[in-house]
Amino acid sequence: MNNFTLFLKDFFKNKGLMVFSSMLIEKLVGLINVIFVVRMISEKDYGTITLIASLFGVLITMNGFGTIQGLLRYGSLEKEAKDKTILANFIFKEGLKRHLLLMLLFVFCSIFYELKYENIWVIIVFFLIRMLGVYFYSFILSYYRIQYQNNKFSIISIFINCFGVLISIFLTYYTGTMGYLISLAITPWLALFFYKKEIYLPMSLPSLDFEIKEFWNYCLNSSFTYLFSETLFMIDVFLIGYFLNEEAVANYKVAIILPMNLMFIPLIFIQTDLPKIISNSSNKSYLKFYIHNYYKIFIPLTIIILIIGYFIKDWILQFVFGNEYQENGWIFFIILFSVCCNMCLRNLYGNLLSAIGYVKQNTIISIISIILMVLLSLITIPFFGIIGLAISLALTFISMGICSAFIFRSYLMKI
C-alpha cells in the first residue's frame, strides 16, 4: 500500500490532475462535437468525411516523421533546460521539412478515394490545412512536456479543445458540412498563441550524449510504429467501405466512438509520467514499481467498465446518436472488451517499449498486427458484416498486447 501511495503522490506531483482534466475535456468535447455533427449533417457526408479523416489519422501519427516522439524522448533525457530548448529548436526545423513531405504523401494516398467518391478533393484540402496546423500544435505541447511543465501543456490542450468545439458547433449549425470542415482545418492553428519565441531562433546544436544518426533512427522507427498501429483503424474503415457502403462506415464508426474514447484513461498516467519513465528506463525497480501500481488501478477499473457496458449496450447508441444507430449494441460491447484488454496490455507495454528505446520491436508488432487484422477481416466481413470486423479488431488488439508484454518482460529480466 505504501508503494501505491507513493505512485499516486508522484502522479499528483507531476500535475497529473491537470493532465487528467485536459485529456478528459479533450475526449468529452470531441464526443460532444461528433454527436452534434452526426445529427447535423447527412449520414452520407459523415461517412465520406470519415474516410478521409481515417487516412489523415493514420498519416498524422508520423508527425514530422517521428520528430515529435524524438523530441519527447531525447528532450527528456537532457538535464538542462537550456539544452532542451536548443535541441527543440533543431528538431523543429528539421521536423517541419519532413512534415511537408508527409503532406505530399497524404495528397498522393487520397487520389485512390477519388476513384470511387466524387467531389472529395474539397475535404482533402481542408484536412491538408489541418495537417500542417497539427505539427505546430503537437510540437508546442511536447516542448512544454520535456520542460516538465505539465500545467502549461494542460492549459494549451484545454483551450484548443474547448474553443475548437465551440467553433465547430457554430460553423456546422449555420453552414453544415462546409462549416464542420472549416473548423477542423483551423482549430490546431490556435496553438500558435502559445508558441515560445526561443524555439524558432537560430541556435547551434548542443553537445549531446547520443549520435544524430541514433536520433533519426529512433524518430523513423517511432513514426512507423505509430503509423502501423493507427493503420488498424484505417483498415477497418477501408474494408467496410470496400465490401459494404458509406452508411455501413458511418454505423461502424458511430458504434466504436464511445469505447475508443475510453483509451484516454490509461494515457492520463502514461502521458503524465512518460518523461520520468524515460529517465528511469534502465531502473528495474522503478519499472516494476510502475507496472504493479498501474495494475492496481486498471484491473478493477476495466472490470467495472465491462459490467456497465454489458447492461447499457442495447440502448446507449440510440440514446446518444439517434434511432438509426440502435442495432449496433454488440459491436459496441465487443470493441469495449478489446479496449479494456488494450488498457491492461498494449497501452501499457507499448508505451514502455518506446520509453526504453525498443521502437523496432514495437514496429514489428504493429506490422504483424496489420497482417493479422487483414486476414481475419477478409474472412469475417463477408460472412458477419460489421460484427465480424469488430471481432477481428478485438482479436488483433489482444494479440498485440500479449506480444508487447512478453518483449518488455524479457527486457526486465536482462537488466
GROMACS .gro file of C-alpha atoms in nm:
model
  415
    1MET     CA    1   0.000   0.000   0.000
    2ASN     CA    2   0.293   0.235   0.071
    3ASN     CA    3   0.418   0.187  -0.285
    4PHE     CA    4   0.074   0.259  -0.422
    5THR     CA    5   0.053   0.577  -0.214
    6LEU     CA    6   0.392   0.685  -0.347
    7PHE     CA    7   0.273   0.609  -0.701
    8LEU     CA    8  -0.027   0.839  -0.656
    9LYS     CA    9   0.184   1.110  -0.490
   10ASP     CA   10   0.418   1.113  -0.791
   11PHE     CA   11   0.115   1.139  -1.018
   12PHE     CA   12  -0.020   1.442  -0.833
   13LYS     CA   13   0.326   1.598  -0.801
   14ASN     CA   14   0.365   1.582  -1.180
   15LYS     CA   15   0.036   1.776  -1.217
   16GLY     CA   16  -0.147   1.456  -1.301
   17LEU     CA   17  -0.482   1.613  -1.220
   18MET     CA   18  -0.423   1.887  -1.475
   19VAL     CA   19  -0.325   1.631  -1.738
   20PHE     CA   20  -0.632   1.428  -1.642
   21SER     CA   21  -0.851   1.734  -1.679
   22SER     CA   22  -0.706   1.826  -2.017
   23MET     CA   23  -0.743   1.475  -2.160
   24LEU     CA   24  -1.090   1.430  -2.014
   25ILE     CA   25  -1.200   1.762  -2.161
   26GLU     CA   26  -1.041   1.668  -2.495
   27LYS     CA   27  -1.241   1.345  -2.510
   28LEU     CA   28  -1.563   1.500  -2.382
   29VAL     CA   29  -1.564   1.794  -2.623
   30GLY     CA   30  -1.460   1.561  -2.906
   31LEU     CA   31  -1.751   1.333  -2.822
   32ILE     CA   32  -1.991   1.626  -2.795
   33ASN     CA   33  -1.868   1.754  -3.129
   34VAL     CA   34  -1.917   1.416  -3.300
   35ILE     CA   35  -2.266   1.373  -3.153
   36PHE     CA   36  -2.363   1.720  -3.272
   37VAL     CA   37  -2.210   1.677  -3.618
   38VAL     CA   38  -2.367   1.332  -3.672
   39ARG     CA   39  -2.707   1.489  -3.606
   40MET     CA   40  -2.645   1.799  -3.820
   41ILE     CA   41  -2.501   1.656  -4.142
   42SER     CA   42  -2.617   1.369  -4.359
   43GLU     CA   43  -2.511   1.010  -4.295
   44LYS     CA   44  -2.351   1.001  -4.642
   45ASP     CA   45  -2.149   1.322  -4.583
   46TYR     CA   46  -2.030   1.197  -4.244
   47GLY     CA   47  -1.928   0.864  -4.395
   48THR     CA   48  -1.729   1.036  -4.672
   49ILE     CA   49  -1.553   1.270  -4.427
   50THR     CA   50  -1.475   0.968  -4.209
   51LEU     CA   51  -1.290   0.803  -4.498
   52ILE     CA   52  -1.050   1.098  -4.535
   53ALA     CA   53  -1.034   1.151  -4.159
   54SER     CA   54  -0.924   0.788  -4.116
   55LEU     CA   55  -0.644   0.834  -4.372
   56PHE     CA   56  -0.547   1.158  -4.200
   57GLY     CA   57  -0.548   0.984  -3.862
   58VAL     CA   58  -0.308   0.721  -3.990
   59LEU     CA   59  -0.057   0.956  -4.153
   60ILE     CA   60  -0.060   1.222  -3.880
   61THR     CA   61   0.088   0.963  -3.643
   62MET     CA   62   0.407   1.017  -3.846
   63ASN     CA   63   0.400   1.385  -3.747
   64GLY     CA   64   0.729   1.524  -3.879
   65PHE     CA   65   0.832   1.163  -3.949
   66GLY     CA   66   0.869   1.090  -3.579
   67THR     CA   67   1.037   1.413  -3.469
   68ILE     CA   68   0.765   1.478  -3.210
   69GLN     CA   69   0.837   1.140  -3.047
   70GLY     CA   70   1.210   1.204  -3.080
   71LEU     CA   71   1.176   1.540  -2.907
   72LEU     CA   72   0.985   1.381  -2.621
   73ARG     CA   73   1.237   1.104  -2.561
   74TYR     CA   74   1.568   1.281  -2.616
   75GLY     CA   75   1.444   1.611  -2.475
   76SER     CA   76   1.350   1.426  -2.156
   77LEU     CA   77   1.700   1.278  -2.135
   78GLU     CA   78   1.862   1.625  -2.144
   79LYS     CA   79   1.930   1.756  -1.794
   80GLU     CA   80   1.950   2.131  -1.852
   81ALA     CA   81   1.652   2.344  -1.959
   82LYS     CA   82   1.873   2.540  -2.199
   83ASP     CA   83   1.988   2.223  -2.376
   84LYS     CA   84   1.627   2.108  -2.402
   85THR     CA   85   1.538   2.433  -2.579
   86ILE     CA   86   1.835   2.419  -2.815
   87LEU     CA   87   1.751   2.059  -2.904
   88ALA     CA   88   1.387   2.156  -2.959
   89ASN     CA   89   1.497   2.437  -3.190
   90PHE     CA   90   1.700   2.196  -3.404
   91ILE     CA   91   1.423   1.934  -3.411
   92PHE     CA   92   1.153   2.187  -3.501
   93LYS     CA   93   1.320   2.298  -3.823
   94GLU     CA   94   1.425   1.951  -3.934
   95GLY     CA   95   1.086   1.807  -3.845
   96LEU     CA   96   0.899   2.074  -4.042
   97LYS     CA   97   1.087   1.983  -4.360
   98ARG     CA   98   0.991   1.620  -4.317
   99HIS     CA   99   0.634   1.709  -4.232
  100LEU     CA  100   0.592   1.883  -4.567
  101LEU     CA  101   0.686   1.553  -4.734
  102LEU     CA  102   0.423   1.383  -4.522
  103MET     CA  103   0.163   1.626  -4.652
  104LEU     CA  104   0.255   1.531  -5.010
  105LEU     CA  105   0.215   1.165  -4.915
  106PHE     CA  106  -0.133   1.244  -4.780
  107VAL     CA  107  -0.232   1.401  -5.113
  108PHE     CA  108  -0.096   1.103  -5.307
  109CYS     CA  109  -0.284   0.847  -5.094
  110SER     CA  110  -0.605   1.049  -5.122
  111ILE     CA  111  -0.606   1.000  -5.501
  112PHE     CA  112  -0.736   0.645  -5.453
  113TYR     CA  113  -1.056   0.774  -5.291
  114GLU     CA  114  -1.117   0.997  -5.592
  115LEU     CA  115  -1.171   0.683  -5.800
  116LYS     CA  116  -1.490   0.599  -5.610
  117TYR     CA  117  -1.616   0.917  -5.440
  118GLU     CA  118  -1.694   1.240  -5.625
  119ASN     CA  119  -1.608   1.591  -5.503
  120ILE     CA  120  -1.385   1.455  -5.227
  121TRP     CA  121  -1.098   1.698  -5.302
  122VAL     CA  122  -1.265   1.975  -5.103
  123ILE     CA  123  -1.244   1.755  -4.794
  124ILE     CA  124  -0.882   1.667  -4.872
  125VAL     CA  125  -0.776   2.034  -4.891
  126PHE     CA  126  -0.925   2.115  -4.550
  127PHE     CA  127  -0.752   1.816  -4.393
  128LEU     CA  128  -0.426   1.924  -4.557
  129ILE     CA  129  -0.451   2.260  -4.380
  130ARG     CA  130  -0.528   2.078  -4.056
  131MET     CA  131  -0.226   1.852  -4.100
  132LEU     CA  132   0.018   2.145  -4.102
  133GLY     CA  133  -0.151   2.301  -3.800
  134VAL     CA  134  -0.128   1.975  -3.606
  135TYR     CA  135   0.252   1.978  -3.644
  136PHE     CA  136   0.277   2.315  -3.468
  137TYR     CA  137   0.023   2.210  -3.205
  138SER     CA  138   0.197   1.879  -3.125
  139PHE     CA  139   0.542   2.034  -3.118
  140ILE     CA  140   0.440   2.309  -2.876
  141LEU     CA  141   0.276   2.055  -2.643
  142SER     CA  142   0.584   1.829  -2.647
  143TYR     CA  143   0.813   2.125  -2.579
  144TYR     CA  144   0.635   2.200  -2.253
  145ARG     CA  145   0.629   1.833  -2.158
  146ILE     CA  146   1.007   1.791  -2.182
  147GLN     CA  147   1.039   2.102  -1.965
  148TYR     CA  148   0.818   1.924  -1.708
  149GLN     CA  149   0.557   2.199  -1.743
  150ASN     CA  150   0.251   1.976  -1.739
  151ASN     CA  151   0.044   2.272  -1.622
  152LYS     CA  152   0.117   2.469  -1.938
  153PHE     CA  153   0.072   2.157  -2.151
  154SER     CA  154  -0.273   2.104  -1.999
  155ILE     CA  155  -0.383   2.467  -2.029
  156ILE     CA  156  -0.299   2.473  -2.401
  157SER     CA  157  -0.483   2.148  -2.461
  158ILE     CA  158  -0.792   2.264  -2.272
  159PHE     CA  159  -0.802   2.597  -2.455
  160ILE     CA  160  -0.761   2.445  -2.803
  161ASN     CA  161  -1.022   2.176  -2.749
  162CYS     CA  162  -1.286   2.394  -2.582
  163PHE     CA  163  -1.251   2.681  -2.826
  164GLY     CA  164  -1.231   2.437  -3.116
  165VAL     CA  165  -1.559   2.262  -3.032
  166LEU     CA  166  -1.736   2.598  -3.000
  167ILE     CA  167  -1.612   2.694  -3.347
  168SER     CA  168  -1.720   2.357  -3.483
  169ILE     CA  169  -2.071   2.373  -3.336
  170PHE     CA  170  -2.123   2.733  -3.450
  171LEU     CA  171  -1.999   2.679  -3.807
  172THR     CA  172  -2.168   2.340  -3.852
  173TYR     CA  173  -2.500   2.474  -3.727
  174TYR     CA  174  -2.500   2.768  -3.969
  175THR     CA  175  -2.318   2.627  -4.273
  176GLY     CA  176  -2.347   2.247  -4.240
  177THR     CA  177  -2.076   2.018  -4.373
  178MET     CA  178  -1.858   2.302  -4.502
  179GLY     CA  179  -1.858   2.468  -4.160
  180TYR     CA  180  -1.750   2.143  -3.997
  181LEU     CA  181  -1.458   2.112  -4.240
  182ILE     CA  182  -1.350   2.472  -4.178
  183SER     CA  183  -1.350   2.416  -3.802
  184LEU     CA  184  -1.137   2.102  -3.841
  185ALA     CA  185  -0.884   2.296  -4.051
  186ILE     CA  186  -0.836   2.600  -3.827
  187THR     CA  187  -0.856   2.454  -3.474
  188PRO     CA  188  -0.494   2.326  -3.432
  189TRP     CA  189  -0.358   2.662  -3.553
  190LEU     CA  190  -0.485   2.821  -3.231
  191ALA     CA  191  -0.179   2.669  -3.061
  192LEU     CA  192   0.037   2.944  -3.214
  193PHE     CA  193  -0.093   3.175  -2.943
  194PHE     CA  194   0.126   2.975  -2.702
  195TYR     CA  195   0.448   2.945  -2.902
  196LYS     CA  196   0.781   3.018  -2.736
  197LYS     CA  197   0.990   3.262  -2.937
  198GLU     CA  198   1.317   3.092  -2.849
  199ILE     CA  199   1.207   2.772  -3.023
  200TYR     CA  200   1.235   2.943  -3.360
  201LEU     CA  201   1.558   3.137  -3.302
  202PRO     CA  202   1.875   3.015  -3.478
  203MET     CA  203   2.083   2.806  -3.237
  204SER     CA  204   2.369   2.564  -3.274
  205LEU     CA  205   2.318   2.202  -3.183
  206PRO     CA  206   2.446   2.131  -2.828
  207SER     CA  207   2.687   1.859  -2.728
  208LEU     CA  208   2.465   1.553  -2.688
  209ASP     CA  209   2.505   1.211  -2.528
  210PHE     CA  210   2.382   1.038  -2.843
  211GLU     CA  211   2.456   1.030  -3.215
  212ILE     CA  212   2.235   1.224  -3.454
  213LYS     CA  213   2.206   0.904  -3.658
  214GLU     CA  214   2.071   0.728  -3.349
  215PHE     CA  215   1.819   1.009  -3.300
  216TRP     CA  216   1.683   0.993  -3.655
  217ASN     CA  217   1.673   0.615  -3.641
  218TYR     CA  218   1.458   0.639  -3.328
  219CYS     CA  219   1.234   0.901  -3.490
  220LEU     CA  220   1.182   0.700  -3.806
  221ASN     CA  221   1.107   0.378  -3.622
  222SER     CA  222   0.871   0.561  -3.385
  223SER     CA  223   0.684   0.710  -3.678
  224PHE     CA  224   0.649   0.367  -3.838
  225THR     CA  225   0.527   0.220  -3.510
  226TYR     CA  226   0.255   0.482  -3.474
  227LEU     CA  227   0.174   0.460  -3.845
  228PHE     CA  228   0.125   0.084  -3.842
  229SER     CA  229  -0.069   0.096  -3.516
  230GLU     CA  230  -0.305   0.360  -3.647
  231THR     CA  231  -0.335   0.182  -3.980
  232LEU     CA  232  -0.550  -0.071  -3.797
  233PHE     CA  233  -0.815   0.199  -3.764
  234MET     CA  234  -0.793   0.285  -4.131
  235ILE     CA  235  -0.803  -0.076  -4.244
  236ASP     CA  236  -1.136  -0.141  -4.074
  237VAL     CA  237  -1.299   0.165  -4.231
  238PHE     CA  238  -1.139   0.090  -4.570
  239LEU     CA  239  -1.259  -0.272  -4.568
  240ILE     CA  240  -1.614  -0.172  -4.475
  241GLY     CA  241  -1.611   0.092  -4.747
  242TYR     CA  242  -1.488  -0.168  -4.996
  243PHE     CA  243  -1.719  -0.456  -4.904
  244LEU     CA  244  -2.022  -0.252  -4.798
  245ASN     CA  245  -2.101   0.124  -4.832
  246GLU     CA  246  -2.082   0.472  -4.673
  247GLU     CA  247  -2.379   0.401  -4.445
  248ALA     CA  248  -2.204   0.094  -4.307
  249VAL     CA  249  -1.891   0.305  -4.246
  250ALA     CA  250  -2.099   0.557  -4.051
  251ASN     CA  251  -2.272   0.282  -3.846
  252TYR     CA  252  -1.943   0.114  -3.756
  253LYS     CA  253  -1.767   0.441  -3.674
  254VAL     CA  254  -2.052   0.557  -3.450
  255ALA     CA  255  -2.062   0.220  -3.269
  256ILE     CA  256  -1.692   0.237  -3.176
  257ILE     CA  257  -1.677   0.608  -3.081
  258LEU     CA  258  -1.769   0.563  -2.715
  259PRO     CA  259  -1.545   0.260  -2.641
  260MET     CA  260  -1.246   0.405  -2.828
  261ASN     CA  261  -1.269   0.729  -2.635
  262LEU     CA  262  -1.203   0.535  -2.314
  263MET     CA  263  -0.846   0.475  -2.430
  264PHE     CA  264  -0.757   0.817  -2.294
  265ILE     CA  265  -0.786   0.684  -1.936
  266PRO     CA  266  -0.453   0.493  -1.923
  267LEU     CA  267  -0.290   0.773  -2.121
  268ILE     CA  268  -0.360   1.006  -1.828
  269PHE     CA  269  -0.098   0.824  -1.624
  270ILE     CA  270   0.136   0.741  -1.910
  271GLN     CA  271   0.138   1.093  -2.054
  272THR     CA  272   0.191   1.245  -1.710
  273ASP     CA  273   0.476   1.012  -1.613
  274LEU     CA  274   0.639   0.943  -1.952
  275PRO     CA  275   0.935   1.185  -1.914
  276LYS     CA  276   1.010   1.027  -1.575
  277ILE     CA  277   0.970   0.674  -1.715
  278ILE     CA  278   1.217   0.761  -1.992
  279SER     CA  279   1.473   0.893  -1.744
  280ASN     CA  280   1.432   0.569  -1.541
  281SER     CA  281   1.430   0.336  -1.841
  282SER     CA  282   1.723   0.135  -1.702
  283ASN     CA  283   1.592   0.127  -1.345
  284LYS     CA  284   1.439  -0.219  -1.299
  285SER     CA  285   1.293  -0.142  -0.958
  286TYR     CA  286   1.114   0.168  -1.081
  287LEU     CA  287   0.972  -0.005  -1.389
  288LYS     CA  288   0.835  -0.293  -1.182
  289PHE     CA  289   0.701  -0.044  -0.928
  290TYR     CA  290   0.520   0.141  -1.205
  291ILE     CA  291   0.367  -0.172  -1.363
  292HIS     CA  292   0.243  -0.319  -1.034
  293ASN     CA  293   0.074   0.001  -0.925
  294TYR     CA  294  -0.069   0.062  -1.271
  295TYR     CA  295  -0.249  -0.273  -1.247
  296LYS     CA  296  -0.385  -0.190  -0.903
  297ILE     CA  297  -0.585   0.083  -1.076
  298PHE     CA  298  -0.670  -0.065  -1.414
  299ILE     CA  299  -0.767  -0.425  -1.342
  300PRO     CA  300  -1.059  -0.324  -1.114
  301LEU     CA  301  -1.145  -0.033  -1.343
  302THR     CA  302  -1.173  -0.244  -1.660
  303ILE     CA  303  -1.392  -0.500  -1.480
  304ILE     CA  304  -1.632  -0.222  -1.376
  305ILE     CA  305  -1.635  -0.078  -1.730
  306LEU     CA  306  -1.721  -0.416  -1.883
  307ILE     CA  307  -2.005  -0.482  -1.640
  308ILE     CA  308  -2.160  -0.142  -1.705
  309GLY     CA  309  -2.102  -0.173  -2.080
  310TYR     CA  310  -2.283  -0.506  -2.099
  311PHE     CA  311  -2.600  -0.367  -1.941
  312ILE     CA  312  -2.614  -0.046  -2.145
  313LYS     CA  313  -2.513  -0.187  -2.484
  314ASP     CA  314  -2.869  -0.215  -2.621
  315TRP     CA  315  -2.976   0.148  -2.568
  316ILE     CA  316  -2.668   0.369  -2.533
  317LEU     CA  317  -2.608   0.425  -2.906
  318GLN     CA  318  -2.973   0.502  -2.973
  319PHE     CA  319  -2.978   0.742  -2.678
  320VAL     CA  320  -2.662   0.927  -2.779
  321PHE     CA  321  -2.667   0.922  -3.160
  322GLY     CA  322  -3.026   0.856  -3.264
  323ASN     CA  323  -3.258   0.570  -3.362
  324GLU     CA  324  -3.078   0.491  -3.689
  325TYR     CA  325  -2.780   0.351  -3.490
  326GLN     CA  326  -2.971   0.136  -3.240
  327GLU     CA  327  -2.883  -0.203  -3.393
  328ASN     CA  328  -2.511  -0.183  -3.315
  329GLY     CA  329  -2.510  -0.279  -2.945
  330TRP     CA  330  -2.297  -0.592  -2.976
  331ILE     CA  331  -2.042  -0.408  -3.191
  332PHE     CA  332  -2.020  -0.152  -2.911
  333PHE     CA  333  -1.960  -0.422  -2.646
  334ILE     CA  334  -1.706  -0.623  -2.849
  335ILE     CA  335  -1.498  -0.311  -2.909
  336LEU     CA  336  -1.538  -0.215  -2.541
  337PHE     CA  337  -1.394  -0.554  -2.441
  338SER     CA  338  -1.098  -0.510  -2.675
  339VAL     CA  339  -1.033  -0.159  -2.541
  340CYS     CA  340  -1.027  -0.290  -2.183
  341CYS     CA  341  -0.773  -0.555  -2.285
  342ASN     CA  342  -0.574  -0.281  -2.454
  343MET     CA  343  -0.568  -0.075  -2.134
  344CYS     CA  344  -0.407  -0.361  -1.945
  345LEU     CA  345  -0.167  -0.474  -2.217
  346ARG     CA  346  -0.081  -0.279  -2.534
  347ASN     CA  347  -0.138   0.072  -2.396
  348LEU     CA  348   0.094   0.000  -2.105
  349TYR     CA  349   0.365  -0.215  -2.258
  350GLY     CA  350   0.368  -0.043  -2.598
  351ASN     CA  351   0.447   0.289  -2.433
  352LEU     CA  352   0.702   0.129  -2.202
  353LEU     CA  353   0.877  -0.026  -2.502
  354SER     CA  354   0.900   0.320  -2.663
  355ALA     CA  355   1.030   0.467  -2.338
  356ILE     CA  356   1.317   0.216  -2.317
  357GLY     CA  357   1.402   0.265  -2.685
  358TYR     CA  358   1.257  -0.060  -2.821
  359VAL     CA  359   1.096   0.110  -3.118
  360LYS     CA  360   1.198  -0.156  -3.371
  361GLN     CA  361   1.022  -0.421  -3.166
  362ASN     CA  362   0.713  -0.202  -3.150
  363THR     CA  363   0.724  -0.160  -3.526
  364ILE     CA  364   0.745  -0.536  -3.584
  365ILE     CA  365   0.445  -0.596  -3.356
  366SER     CA  366   0.247  -0.333  -3.544
  367ILE     CA  367   0.328  -0.484  -3.884
  368ILE     CA  368   0.227  -0.832  -3.770
  369SER     CA  369  -0.096  -0.692  -3.625
  370ILE     CA  370  -0.189  -0.535  -3.960
  371ILE     CA  371  -0.138  -0.866  -4.140
  372LEU     CA  372  -0.346  -1.044  -3.876
  373MET     CA  373  -0.620  -0.781  -3.895
  374VAL     CA  374  -0.646  -0.803  -4.275
  375LEU     CA  375  -0.657  -1.182  -4.278
  376LEU     CA  376  -0.921  -1.201  -4.005
  377SER     CA  377  -1.130  -0.925  -4.167
  378LEU     CA  378  -1.125  -1.086  -4.511
  379ILE     CA  379  -1.268  -1.399  -4.351
  380THR     CA  380  -1.524  -1.242  -4.117
  381ILE     CA  381  -1.668  -0.940  -4.303
  382PRO     CA  382  -1.821  -1.134  -4.596
  383PHE     CA  383  -1.999  -1.368  -4.350
  384PHE     CA  384  -2.077  -1.149  -4.048
  385GLY     CA  385  -2.056  -0.793  -4.179
  386ILE     CA  386  -1.969  -0.520  -3.929
  387ILE     CA  387  -1.976  -0.755  -3.628
  388GLY     CA  388  -1.713  -0.971  -3.798
  389LEU     CA  389  -1.487  -0.670  -3.829
  390ALA     CA  390  -1.533  -0.585  -3.461
  391ILE     CA  391  -1.432  -0.939  -3.364
  392SER     CA  392  -1.125  -0.917  -3.588
  393LEU     CA  393  -1.019  -0.589  -3.429
  394ALA     CA  394  -1.065  -0.731  -3.078
  395LEU     CA  395  -0.851  -1.038  -3.151
  396THR     CA  396  -0.582  -0.819  -3.307
  397PHE     CA  397  -0.572  -0.583  -3.007
  398ILE     CA  398  -0.534  -0.872  -2.764
  399SER     CA  399  -0.255  -1.033  -2.970
  400MET     CA  400  -0.063  -0.704  -2.987
  401GLY     CA  401  -0.087  -0.661  -2.612
  402ILE     CA  402   0.038  -1.010  -2.533
  403CYS     CA  403   0.338  -0.969  -2.766
  404SER     CA  404   0.428  -0.629  -2.618
  405ALA     CA  405   0.407  -0.764  -2.263
  406PHE     CA  406   0.629  -1.064  -2.348
  407ILE     CA  407   0.901  -0.843  -2.503
  408PHE     CA  408   0.902  -0.598  -2.214
  409ARG     CA  409   0.916  -0.877  -1.958
  410SER     CA  410   1.219  -1.016  -2.143
  411TYR     CA  411   1.385  -0.673  -2.119
  412LEU     CA  412   1.321  -0.659  -1.745
  413MET     CA  413   1.493  -0.993  -1.697
  414LYS     CA  414   1.808  -0.861  -1.872
  415ILE     CA  415   1.861  -0.550  -1.656
   0.00000   0.00000   0.00000
